[in-house]
Coordinates of C-alpha atoms in Angstrom, one line a residue:
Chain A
X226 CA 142.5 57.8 101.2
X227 CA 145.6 59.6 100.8
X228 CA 148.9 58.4 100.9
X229 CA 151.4 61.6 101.4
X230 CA 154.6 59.0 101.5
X231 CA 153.5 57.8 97.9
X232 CA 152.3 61.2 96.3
X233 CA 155.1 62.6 96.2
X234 CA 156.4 64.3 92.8
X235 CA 159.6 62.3 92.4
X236 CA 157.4 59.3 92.6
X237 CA 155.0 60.1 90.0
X238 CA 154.3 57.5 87.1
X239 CA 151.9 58.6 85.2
X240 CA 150.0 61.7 84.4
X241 CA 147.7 63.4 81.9
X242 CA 150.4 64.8 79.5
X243 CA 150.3 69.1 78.2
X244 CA 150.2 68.6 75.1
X245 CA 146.0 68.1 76.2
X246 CA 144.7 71.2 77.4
X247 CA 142.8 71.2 81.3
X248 CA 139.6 71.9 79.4
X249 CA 137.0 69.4 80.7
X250 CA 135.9 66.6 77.2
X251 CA 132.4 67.4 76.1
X252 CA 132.6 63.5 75.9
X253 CA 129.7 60.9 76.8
X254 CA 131.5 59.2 80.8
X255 CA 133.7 56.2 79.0
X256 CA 134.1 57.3 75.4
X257 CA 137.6 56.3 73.7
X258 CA 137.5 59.5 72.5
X259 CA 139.3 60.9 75.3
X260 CA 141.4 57.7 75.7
X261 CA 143.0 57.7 72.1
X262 CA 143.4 61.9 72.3
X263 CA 145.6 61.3 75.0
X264 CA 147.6 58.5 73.0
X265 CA 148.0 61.0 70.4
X266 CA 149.2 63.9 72.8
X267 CA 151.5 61.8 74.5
X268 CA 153.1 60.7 71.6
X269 CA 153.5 64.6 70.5
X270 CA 154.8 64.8 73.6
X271 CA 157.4 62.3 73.6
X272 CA 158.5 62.6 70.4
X273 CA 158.8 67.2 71.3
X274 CA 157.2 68.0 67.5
X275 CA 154.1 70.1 69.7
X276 CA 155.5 73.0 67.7
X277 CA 155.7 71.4 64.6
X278 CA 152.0 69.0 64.5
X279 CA 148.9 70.3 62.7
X280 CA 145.4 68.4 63.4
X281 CA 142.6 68.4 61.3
X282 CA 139.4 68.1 63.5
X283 CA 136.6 66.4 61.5
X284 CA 132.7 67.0 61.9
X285 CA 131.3 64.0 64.5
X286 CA 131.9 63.9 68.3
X287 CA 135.7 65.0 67.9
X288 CA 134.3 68.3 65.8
X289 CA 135.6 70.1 68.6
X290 CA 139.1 68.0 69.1
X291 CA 140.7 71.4 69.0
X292 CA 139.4 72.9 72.1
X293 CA 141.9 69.7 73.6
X294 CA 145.0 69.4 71.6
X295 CA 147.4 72.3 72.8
X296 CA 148.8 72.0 68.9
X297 CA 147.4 73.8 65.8
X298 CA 144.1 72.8 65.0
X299 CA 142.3 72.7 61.4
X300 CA 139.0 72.1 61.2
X301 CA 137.6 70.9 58.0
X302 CA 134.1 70.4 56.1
X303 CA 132.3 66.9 56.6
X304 CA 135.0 64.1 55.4
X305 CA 137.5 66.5 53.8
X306 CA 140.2 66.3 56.3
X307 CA 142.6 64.8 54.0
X308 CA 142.2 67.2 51.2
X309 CA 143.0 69.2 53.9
X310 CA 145.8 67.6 55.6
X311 CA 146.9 67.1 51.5
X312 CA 147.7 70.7 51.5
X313 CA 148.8 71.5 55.0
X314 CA 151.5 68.8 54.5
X315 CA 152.8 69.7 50.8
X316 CA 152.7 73.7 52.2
X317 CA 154.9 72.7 55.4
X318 CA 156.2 69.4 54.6
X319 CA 158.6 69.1 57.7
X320 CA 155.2 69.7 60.3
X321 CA 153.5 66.5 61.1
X322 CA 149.7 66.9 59.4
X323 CA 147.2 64.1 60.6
X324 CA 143.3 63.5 60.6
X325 CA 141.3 63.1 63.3
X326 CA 138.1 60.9 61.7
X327 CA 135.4 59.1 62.8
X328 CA 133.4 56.5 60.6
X329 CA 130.6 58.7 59.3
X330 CA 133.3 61.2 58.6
X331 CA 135.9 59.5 56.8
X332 CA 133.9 56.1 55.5
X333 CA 130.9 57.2 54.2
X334 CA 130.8 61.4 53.4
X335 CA 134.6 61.2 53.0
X336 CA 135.5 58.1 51.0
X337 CA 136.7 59.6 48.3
X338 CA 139.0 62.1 49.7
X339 CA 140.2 59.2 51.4
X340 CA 141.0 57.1 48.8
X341 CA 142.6 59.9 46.5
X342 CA 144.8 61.0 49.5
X343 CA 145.7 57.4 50.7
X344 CA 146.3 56.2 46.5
X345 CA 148.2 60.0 46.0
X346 CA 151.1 58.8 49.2
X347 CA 150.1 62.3 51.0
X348 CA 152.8 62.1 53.9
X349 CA 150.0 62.7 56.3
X350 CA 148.4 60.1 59.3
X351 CA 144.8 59.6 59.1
X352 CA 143.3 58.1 62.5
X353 CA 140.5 56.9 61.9
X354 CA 138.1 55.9 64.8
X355 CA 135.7 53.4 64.3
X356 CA 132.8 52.5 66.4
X357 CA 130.2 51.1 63.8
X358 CA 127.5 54.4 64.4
X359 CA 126.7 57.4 63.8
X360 CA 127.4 58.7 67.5
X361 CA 127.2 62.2 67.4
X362 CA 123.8 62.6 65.3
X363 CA 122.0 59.8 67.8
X364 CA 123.1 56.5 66.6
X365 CA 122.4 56.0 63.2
X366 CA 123.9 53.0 61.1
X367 CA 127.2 54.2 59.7
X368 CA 128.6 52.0 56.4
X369 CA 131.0 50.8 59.4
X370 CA 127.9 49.2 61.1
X371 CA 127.9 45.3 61.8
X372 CA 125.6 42.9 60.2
X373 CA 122.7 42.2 62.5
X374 CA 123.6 45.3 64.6
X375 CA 120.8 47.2 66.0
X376 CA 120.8 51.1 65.6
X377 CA 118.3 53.9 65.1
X378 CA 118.0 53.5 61.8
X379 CA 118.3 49.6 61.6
X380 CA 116.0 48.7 64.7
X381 CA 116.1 45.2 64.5
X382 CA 119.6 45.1 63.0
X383 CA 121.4 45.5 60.2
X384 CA 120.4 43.2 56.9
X385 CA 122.9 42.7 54.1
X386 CA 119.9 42.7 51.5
X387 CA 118.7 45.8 52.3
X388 CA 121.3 47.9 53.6
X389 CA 125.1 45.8 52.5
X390 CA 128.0 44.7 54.0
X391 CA 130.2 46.7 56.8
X392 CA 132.8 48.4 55.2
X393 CA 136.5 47.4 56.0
X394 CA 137.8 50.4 54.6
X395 CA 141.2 50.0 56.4
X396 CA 141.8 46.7 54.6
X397 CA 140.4 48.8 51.1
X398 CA 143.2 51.6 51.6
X399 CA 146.0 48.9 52.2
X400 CA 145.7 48.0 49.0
X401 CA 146.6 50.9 47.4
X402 CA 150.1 51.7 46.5
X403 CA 150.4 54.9 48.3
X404 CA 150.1 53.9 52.2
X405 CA 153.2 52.8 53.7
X406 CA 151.9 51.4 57.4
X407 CA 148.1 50.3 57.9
X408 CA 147.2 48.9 61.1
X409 CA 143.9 48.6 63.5
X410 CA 144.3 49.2 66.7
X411 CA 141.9 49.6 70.1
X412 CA 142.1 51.6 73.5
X413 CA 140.0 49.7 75.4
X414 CA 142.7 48.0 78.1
X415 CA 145.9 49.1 79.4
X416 CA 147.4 46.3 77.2
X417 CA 145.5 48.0 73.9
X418 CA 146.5 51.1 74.8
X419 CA 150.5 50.4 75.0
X420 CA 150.3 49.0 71.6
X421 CA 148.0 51.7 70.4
X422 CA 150.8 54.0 71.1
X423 CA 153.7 52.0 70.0
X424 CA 151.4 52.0 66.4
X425 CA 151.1 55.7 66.4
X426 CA 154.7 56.4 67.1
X427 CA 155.6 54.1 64.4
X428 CA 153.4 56.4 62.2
X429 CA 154.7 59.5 63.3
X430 CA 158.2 58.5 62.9
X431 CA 157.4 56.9 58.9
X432 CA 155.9 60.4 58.4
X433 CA 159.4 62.3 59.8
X434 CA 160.7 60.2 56.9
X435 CA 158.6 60.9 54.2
X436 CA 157.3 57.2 54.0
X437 CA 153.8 58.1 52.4
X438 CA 150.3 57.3 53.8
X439 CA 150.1 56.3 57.4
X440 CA 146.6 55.1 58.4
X441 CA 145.3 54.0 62.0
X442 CA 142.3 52.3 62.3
X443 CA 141.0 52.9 66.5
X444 CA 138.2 50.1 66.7
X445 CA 136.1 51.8 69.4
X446 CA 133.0 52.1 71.2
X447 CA 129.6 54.2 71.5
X448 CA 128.4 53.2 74.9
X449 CA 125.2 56.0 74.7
X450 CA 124.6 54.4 70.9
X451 CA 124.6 51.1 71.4
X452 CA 122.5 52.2 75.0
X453 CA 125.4 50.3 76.9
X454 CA 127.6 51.2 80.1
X455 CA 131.1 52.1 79.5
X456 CA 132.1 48.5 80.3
X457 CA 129.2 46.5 78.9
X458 CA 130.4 48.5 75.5
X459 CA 134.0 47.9 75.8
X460 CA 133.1 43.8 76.5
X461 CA 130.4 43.9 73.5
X462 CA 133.5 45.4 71.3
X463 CA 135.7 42.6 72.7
X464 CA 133.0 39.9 71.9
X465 CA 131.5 41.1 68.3
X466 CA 133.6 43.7 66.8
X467 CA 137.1 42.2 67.1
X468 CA 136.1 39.4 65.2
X469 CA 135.3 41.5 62.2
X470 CA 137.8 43.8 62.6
X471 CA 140.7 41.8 63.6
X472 CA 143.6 44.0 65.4
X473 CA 146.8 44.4 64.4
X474 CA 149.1 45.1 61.6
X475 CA 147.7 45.1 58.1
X476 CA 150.6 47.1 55.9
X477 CA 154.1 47.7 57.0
X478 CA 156.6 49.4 55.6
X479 CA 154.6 49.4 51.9
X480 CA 154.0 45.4 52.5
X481 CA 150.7 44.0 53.3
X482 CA 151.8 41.4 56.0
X483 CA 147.8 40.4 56.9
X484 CA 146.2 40.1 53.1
X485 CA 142.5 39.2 53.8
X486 CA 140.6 37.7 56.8
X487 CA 139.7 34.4 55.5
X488 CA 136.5 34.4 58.3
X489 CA 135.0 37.4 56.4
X490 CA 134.6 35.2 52.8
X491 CA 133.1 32.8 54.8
X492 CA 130.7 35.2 56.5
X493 CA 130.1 36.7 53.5
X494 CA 129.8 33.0 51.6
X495 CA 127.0 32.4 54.5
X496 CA 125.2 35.0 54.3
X497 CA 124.8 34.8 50.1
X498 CA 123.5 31.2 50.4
X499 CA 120.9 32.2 53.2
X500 CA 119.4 34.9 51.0
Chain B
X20 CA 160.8 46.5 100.7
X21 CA 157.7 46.7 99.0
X22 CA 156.2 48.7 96.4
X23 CA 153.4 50.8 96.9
X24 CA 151.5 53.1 94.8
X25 CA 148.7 55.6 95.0
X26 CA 146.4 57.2 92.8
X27 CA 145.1 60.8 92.8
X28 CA 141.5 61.5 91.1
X29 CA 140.6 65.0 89.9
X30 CA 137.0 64.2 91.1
X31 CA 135.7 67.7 89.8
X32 CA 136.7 66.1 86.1
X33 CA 135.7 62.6 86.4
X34 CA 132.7 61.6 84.9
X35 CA 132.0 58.1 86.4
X36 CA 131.7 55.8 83.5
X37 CA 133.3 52.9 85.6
X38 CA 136.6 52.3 83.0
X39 CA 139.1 52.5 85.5
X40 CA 137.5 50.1 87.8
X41 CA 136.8 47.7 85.3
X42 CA 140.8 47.5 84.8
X43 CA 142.2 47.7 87.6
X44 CA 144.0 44.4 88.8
X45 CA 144.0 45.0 92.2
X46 CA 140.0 46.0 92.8
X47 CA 141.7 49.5 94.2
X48 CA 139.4 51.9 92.8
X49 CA 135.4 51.9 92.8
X50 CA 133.0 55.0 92.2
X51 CA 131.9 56.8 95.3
X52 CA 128.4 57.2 96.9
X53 CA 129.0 61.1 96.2
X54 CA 128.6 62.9 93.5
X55 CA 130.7 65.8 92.2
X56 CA 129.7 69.5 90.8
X57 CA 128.1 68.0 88.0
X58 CA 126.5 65.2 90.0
X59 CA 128.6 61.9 88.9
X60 CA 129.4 59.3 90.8
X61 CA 133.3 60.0 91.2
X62 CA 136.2 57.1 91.5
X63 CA 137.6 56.7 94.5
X64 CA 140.8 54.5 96.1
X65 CA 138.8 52.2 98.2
X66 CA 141.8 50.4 99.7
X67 CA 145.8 50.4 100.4
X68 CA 146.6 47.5 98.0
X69 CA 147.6 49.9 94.5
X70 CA 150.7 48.4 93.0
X71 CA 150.8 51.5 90.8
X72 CA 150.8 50.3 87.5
X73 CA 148.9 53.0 85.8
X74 CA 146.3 50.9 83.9
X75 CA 143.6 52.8 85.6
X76 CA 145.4 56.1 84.5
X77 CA 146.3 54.7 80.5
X78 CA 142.5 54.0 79.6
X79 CA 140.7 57.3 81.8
X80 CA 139.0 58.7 79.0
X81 CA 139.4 62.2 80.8
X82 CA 142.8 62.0 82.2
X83 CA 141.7 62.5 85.4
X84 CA 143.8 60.2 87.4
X85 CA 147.9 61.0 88.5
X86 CA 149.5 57.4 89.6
X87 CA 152.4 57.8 91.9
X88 CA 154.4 54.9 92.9
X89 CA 157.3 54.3 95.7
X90 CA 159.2 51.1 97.1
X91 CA 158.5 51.7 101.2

């Protein structure tokens, strides 16, 4: 069906921005992936700093986030992307330096680089996308991985005796002095994704003013790890990972506006008395 | 005067996985009986009704789709 009084180019609202290259995702059909590179791009786009953005690609699924940013690409060693970024941004500090992280990337093998960067005020944005598995590798539990969640290495889900609690390390790194704006966002709906950008344009402009630390949590989804379709993911995010990782704004402009979610001391209080 | 839009898939990029359909508010778009090159089920506009409101396009993980939109 093809509509040649519609497709017309002074009619066109929306299209896959340049800053992305044409080549073809290596992506599992209906990972964010794709969905919050393009919210990154389009941003670059926007705000015309594609000459002046470095990435730093991480090791994961994105490992090869630089065959599809038309920007300068990094790529680092497992979880050192912002030691990385650290330098890039002090050795150029007006480019715009930012991670590109997933959970087994920047919360477990990177933590520390992490922390130092986020508690040192690096002027760099860390995006950090979280979808509670090791995806890349085949699904194994990740420190971001829910409680009772099955995965390859937690079969019949994850127990808090043997294995902990998930860790909320977006909530950890708002607490430290050095990040300016903390927020968690998703892409999974148009809705999500207008906000998603909003966020990131926020942190690329606090970064143009030498603000400190921006961090943006992407709560996401790993339909071939959780053995899901695209959309049977996306709802199971909806229905059991938004309720421990809330959305929204958790530092901004150096203030924590959302201190602690109260439902997580009572899960946690729960859980203690059961054991 | 109404406002019609229309959506163009790059079918040989598409991969299938169903987002777009899932989002879209006016049931527009559902994946084809054929496959493409590398044998996925490709979206396809199904029907006239697109408002063009680029949901389908914002959440494509592959940035396959264009959305055009025009008041007729």
């Amino acid at each position: 069906m093809f509509n040649e009084e519609i497709v017309k180019p002074e009619n066109l609202v929306y299209k896959k921005t340049d800053v992305l290259t044409d080549v073809v995702m290596h992506y599992c059909p209906g990972c964010p992936h794709g969905t919050i590179h393009r919210i990154i791009a389009e941003v670059i786009d926007e705000m015309g700093i594609q000459d002046k953005a470095i990435g730093i690609a991480p090791v994961g699924c994105s490992v090869l986030a630089y065959n599809y940013f038309n920007v300068d690409f990094v790529e680092a060693a497992h979880g050192r992307a912002p030691a990385l970024a650290s330098a890039i941004q002090r050795l150029h500090p007006n480019h715009h330096t930012f991670t590109y992280q997933g959970d087994g990337d920047l919360a477990a093998i990177g933590t520390a680089e992490t922390i130092h960067a986020c508690n040192r005020g690096e002027n760099i944005i860390i995006f950090f996308v979280n979808n509670a598995i090791y995806g890349m590798t085949g699904g194994q539990m990740a420190p971001t991985t829910l409680v009772g969640m099955p995965s390859a290495t937690t079969p019949y889900g994850r127990r808090v005796d043997l294995n902990g609690w998930p860790l909320q390390i977006t909530e950890l790194v708002a607490q430290l002095p050095g990040t300016y704006y903390v927020t968690r966002q998703s892409a999974s709906t148009a809705a999500d994704v207008r906000k998603a950008k909003a966020a990131v344009r926020k942190a690329f402009e606090n970064q143009a003013a030498k603000k400190g630390t921006q961090f943006i949590e992407f709560v996401s989804t790993c339909n071939s790890g959780w053995k899901m379709t695209p959309v049977q993911a996306n709802e199971w995010m909806r229905q059991n990972m938004f309720p421990k990782y809330v959305l929204g704004d958790i530092k901004l402009e150096g203030e924590i506006v959302r201190p602690y979610n109260p439902e997580d001391s009572k899960v946690i209080r729960d859980l203690v008395s059961v054991k | 005067m109404a406002i019609k839009g229309a959506i163009v898939i790059d079918v040989e990029r598409c991969k299938g996985c169903g987002v777009c359909v899932s989002v879209c508010p006016k049931q527009v778009i559902a994946l084809s009986k054929n496959v493409n090159v590398k044998g996925y089920n490709y979206a396809e506009m199904v029907n006239e009704d697109c408002i063009g409101c680029a949901s389908c396009g914002m959440v494509c993980p592959d940035g396959v789709i264009t959305v055009y939109k025009a008041k007729l």
